[in-house]
Short mmCIF file of C-alpha atoms in Angstrom, two decimals:
data_model
loop_
_atom_site.label_atom_id
_atom_site.label_comp_id
_atom_site.label_asym_id
_atom_site.label_seq_id
_atom_site.Cartn_x
_atom_site.Cartn_y
_atom_site.Cartn_z
CA MET A 1499 -3.22 6.51 41.97
CA ILE A 1500 -6.13 5.99 39.59
CA TYR A 1501 -4.96 8.93 37.47
CA PHE A 1502 -1.53 7.35 37.14
CA ILE A 1503 -3.06 4.05 35.98
CA VAL A 1504 -5.27 5.82 33.43
CA PHE A 1505 -2.27 7.84 32.26
CA CYS A 1506 -0.20 4.65 31.81
CA ILE A 1507 -3.00 2.98 29.84
CA VAL A 1508 -3.32 6.01 27.56
CA VAL A 1509 0.45 6.12 26.99
CA VAL A 1510 0.54 2.39 26.16
CA LEU A 1511 -2.39 2.78 23.73
CA LEU A 1512 -0.73 5.75 22.03
CA ILE A 1513 2.55 3.85 21.67
CA ALA A 1514 0.64 0.89 20.20
CA VAL A 1515 -1.08 3.22 17.73
CA VAL A 1516 2.22 4.82 16.67
CA ILE A 1517 3.89 1.43 16.19
CA ARG A 1518 0.87 0.10 14.29
CA THR A 1519 0.71 3.09 11.94
CA ASP A 1520 4.44 3.02 11.23
CA LYS A 1521 3.93 0.23 8.70
CA GLN A 1522 1.36 -1.17 6.35
CA SER A 1523 -0.31 -4.45 7.14
CA VAL A 1524 -1.82 -7.13 4.93
CA ASP A 1525 -5.07 -6.41 6.79
CA ASP A 1526 -5.01 -2.84 5.41
CA SER A 1527 -4.74 -3.93 1.79
CA LEU A 1528 -7.47 -3.38 -0.77
CA SER A 1529 -5.71 -5.30 -3.52
CA HIS A 1530 -2.67 -7.46 -4.09
CA TRP A 1531 -0.90 -8.66 -7.21
CA HIS A 1532 2.33 -10.52 -7.83
CA GLN A 1533 4.22 -12.06 -10.70
CA SER A 1534 7.49 -13.85 -11.27
CA LEU A 1535 9.23 -12.88 -14.52
CA GLU A 1536 11.47 -15.60 -15.94
CA GLY A 1537 14.84 -14.49 -17.32
CA VAL A 1538 14.43 -10.80 -16.46
CA ARG A 1539 17.53 -9.15 -15.02
CA CYS A 1540 17.09 -5.86 -13.21
CA THR A 1541 17.75 -4.31 -9.82
CA PRO A 1542 14.81 -3.15 -7.72
CA ARG A 1543 16.04 0.47 -7.92
CA GLU A 1544 16.22 0.34 -11.73
CA PHE A 1545 12.68 -1.02 -11.88
CA TYR A 1546 11.42 1.59 -9.42
CA ASP A 1547 13.07 4.39 -11.44
CA ARG A 1548 11.41 3.14 -14.64
CA VAL A 1549 7.96 2.95 -13.03
CA ARG A 1550 8.48 6.38 -11.45
CA SER A 1551 9.32 7.86 -14.89
CA ARG A 1552 6.19 6.33 -16.43
CA LEU A 1553 4.01 7.75 -13.65
CA GLU A 1554 5.59 11.20 -13.84
CA GLU A 1555 4.74 11.29 -17.56
CA GLU A 1556 1.06 11.00 -16.58
CA ASN A 1557 1.16 14.45 -14.85
CA LEU A 1558 -1.31 13.31 -12.20
CA SER A 1559 -1.69 15.97 -9.54
CA GLY A 1560 -1.15 15.04 -5.90
CA LEU A 1561 1.06 12.05 -6.71
CA HIS A 1562 3.86 11.46 -4.19
CA ILE A 1563 6.50 8.83 -4.94
CA LYS A 1564 9.33 7.67 -2.68
CA VAL A 1565 11.25 4.55 -1.72
CA VAL A 1566 10.47 3.20 1.76
CA ALA A 1567 12.15 0.37 3.65
CA TRP A 1568 9.89 -2.18 5.39
CA HIS A 1569 11.04 -4.89 7.75
CA GLU A 1570 10.60 -8.36 6.30
CA GLY A 1571 9.07 -9.46 9.61
CA GLY A 1572 9.45 -7.92 13.05
CA ILE A 1573 11.71 -5.00 13.90
CA HIS A 1574 14.71 -7.33 14.28
CA THR A 1575 14.57 -8.51 10.64
CA GLU A 1576 16.20 -7.20 7.46
CA LYS A 1577 14.55 -4.39 5.53
CA ARG A 1578 13.35 -4.50 1.94
CA ASP A 1579 12.84 -1.43 -0.27
CA TYR A 1580 9.39 -0.74 -1.68
CA LEU A 1581 8.34 2.01 -4.05
CA ARG A 1582 5.54 3.90 -2.31
CA ILE A 1583 3.15 5.78 -4.57
CA ARG A 1584 0.60 7.88 -2.76
CA ARG A 1585 -2.33 9.99 -3.84
CA GLY A 1586 -4.99 11.26 -1.47
CA ASP A 1587 -6.36 8.50 0.75
CA TYR A 1588 -4.60 5.68 -1.10
CA ILE A 1589 -1.15 4.12 -1.07
CA PHE A 1590 0.31 1.78 -3.67
CA ASP A 1591 3.36 -0.15 -2.44
CA LEU A 1592 5.44 -1.89 -5.10
CA CYS A 1593 8.03 -4.57 -4.35
CA ALA A 1594 10.61 -5.77 -6.88
CA ALA A 1595 13.37 -8.28 -6.26
CA PRO A 1596 15.59 -10.71 -8.14
CA VAL A 1597 14.81 -14.30 -7.12
CA GLY A 1598 17.06 -16.97 -8.63
CA ASN A 1599 16.83 -16.65 -12.42
CA SER A 1600 13.62 -14.61 -12.18
CA PHE A 1601 12.51 -11.15 -11.17
CA PHE A 1602 9.61 -10.91 -8.72
CA VAL A 1603 7.15 -8.00 -8.69
CA SER A 1604 4.40 -7.51 -6.11
CA SER A 1605 1.98 -4.65 -5.48
CA TRP A 1606 -0.39 -3.67 -2.67
CA LEU A 1607 -3.10 -1.01 -2.71
CA SER A 1608 -4.03 0.25 0.76
CA ASN A 1609 -5.88 3.03 2.52
CA SER A 1610 -3.64 5.59 4.15
CA ARG A 1611 -3.98 6.09 7.89
CA ASP A 1612 -3.22 9.73 8.47
CA GLY A 1613 -5.87 11.07 10.79
CA ILE A 1614 -6.14 10.37 14.48
CA LEU A 1615 -9.38 8.43 13.92
CA GLU A 1616 -7.70 6.12 11.40
CA MET A 1617 -4.87 5.58 13.88
CA LEU A 1618 -7.28 4.74 16.69
CA ALA A 1619 -9.51 2.44 14.59
CA PRO A 1620 -7.44 -0.73 15.26
CA VAL A 1621 -7.24 -0.12 19.04
CA PRO A 1622 -9.60 -2.33 21.05
CA PHE A 1623 -12.71 -0.61 22.47
CA ILE A 1624 -11.63 2.88 21.37
CA GLY A 1625 -11.54 1.60 17.77
CA TRP A 1626 -15.28 0.97 17.64
CA PHE A 1627 -15.95 4.60 18.53
CA ALA A 1628 -13.31 5.85 16.05
CA ARG A 1629 -14.75 3.69 13.23
CA SER A 1630 -18.24 5.00 13.98
CA LEU A 1631 -17.03 8.59 13.72
CA LEU A 1632 -15.16 7.79 10.50
CA HIS A 1633 -18.27 6.26 8.99
CA PHE A 1634 -20.27 9.37 9.90
CA PHE A 1635 -17.75 12.10 9.01
CA ALA A 1636 -15.87 10.41 6.16
CA PRO A 1637 -18.29 8.00 4.48
CA VAL A 1638 -17.19 5.84 1.59
CA THR A 1639 -18.75 7.48 -1.47
CA TYR A 1640 -18.88 6.72 -5.20
CA PHE A 1641 -16.20 9.40 -5.64
CA ARG A 1642 -13.85 7.74 -3.14
CA VAL A 1643 -14.32 4.31 -4.71
CA ASP A 1644 -13.85 5.72 -8.23
CA SER A 1645 -10.74 7.63 -7.10
CA ALA A 1646 -9.24 4.44 -5.66
CA ALA A 1647 -10.06 2.48 -8.83
CA MET A 1648 -8.60 5.20 -11.07
CA PHE A 1649 -5.42 5.50 -9.02
CA HIS A 1650 -5.02 1.73 -8.87
CA ALA A 1651 -5.56 1.31 -12.62
CA LEU A 1652 -3.11 4.09 -13.47
CA VAL A 1653 -0.31 2.70 -11.31
CA HIS A 1654 -0.97 -0.96 -12.11
CA ASN A 1655 -0.99 -0.20 -15.84
CA ALA A 1656 2.34 1.65 -15.52
CA VAL A 1657 3.81 -1.40 -13.75
CA LEU A 1658 2.44 -3.73 -16.44
CA ALA A 1659 3.76 -1.49 -19.24
CA GLU A 1660 7.23 -1.58 -17.72
CA ILE A 1661 7.04 -5.34 -17.27
CA ASP A 1662 5.87 -5.75 -20.89
CA GLU A 1663 8.83 -3.72 -22.09
CA MET A 1664 11.23 -5.81 -20.02
CA THR A 1665 9.75 -9.16 -21.04
CA THR A 1666 9.79 -8.42 -24.77
CA LEU A 1667 13.55 -8.89 -24.52
CA THR A 1668 13.01 -12.41 -23.17
CA GLY A 1669 10.19 -13.21 -25.60
CA SER A 1670 7.64 -13.85 -22.89
CA ARG A 1671 4.51 -11.99 -21.83
CA ILE A 1672 2.30 -12.24 -18.77
CA PRO A 1673 -0.97 -13.94 -19.84
CA ASP A 1674 -4.09 -11.79 -19.59
CA THR A 1675 -5.51 -14.07 -16.89
CA LEU A 1676 -2.55 -13.23 -14.62
CA ARG A 1677 -2.53 -9.47 -15.18
CA ARG A 1678 -5.44 -8.62 -12.87
CA PRO A 1679 -4.91 -7.90 -9.17
CA VAL A 1680 -6.96 -9.58 -6.46
CA MET A 1681 -9.29 -6.89 -5.12
CA ARG A 1682 -10.93 -6.63 -1.74
CA GLU A 1683 -14.03 -4.56 -1.22
CA ILE A 1684 -12.97 -0.92 -1.22
CA TYR A 1685 -16.36 0.15 0.03
CA ALA A 1686 -16.47 -2.24 2.99
CA ALA A 1687 -16.83 -0.71 6.43
CA ARG A 1688 -13.53 0.50 7.85
#
């Protein structure tokens, strides 16, 4: 009987881990940026294709780009397409959508959660042990922080360049004070 209970608990924990790792969370983000562009007319797919072209011109090795669909809320809600740009341990999700007479753009930089330890980290009790192992076997180093900053700058600058090209037609430009993303500590304990 006790083995059955332990088995059920393990199955429930594994299901929770799979569901949790199926999507990105605001809690996983390292940076966020958003901007509303007055008078810009474009579809999300057109914008994503333009950003993808700019990034492909950079010839950055290990760059993987695809469109993913995230639920707007829970699993019962509509889905919205995001452009997912991935390199190594980092993911950059880009959202674009027409809103009234404007065009909204939002971006999120996050850590990827590929390994079993990353998947277990959010699970109560087991997570503490998983985070301890991660800290020991995969410490946050200067190289990792620099890689995240480089990847973020490259993608964010490609997004800004595309926005600048689109807004020149409307005669507006995003002010310098609104061009910087809000960063969280990349080197904080996972």
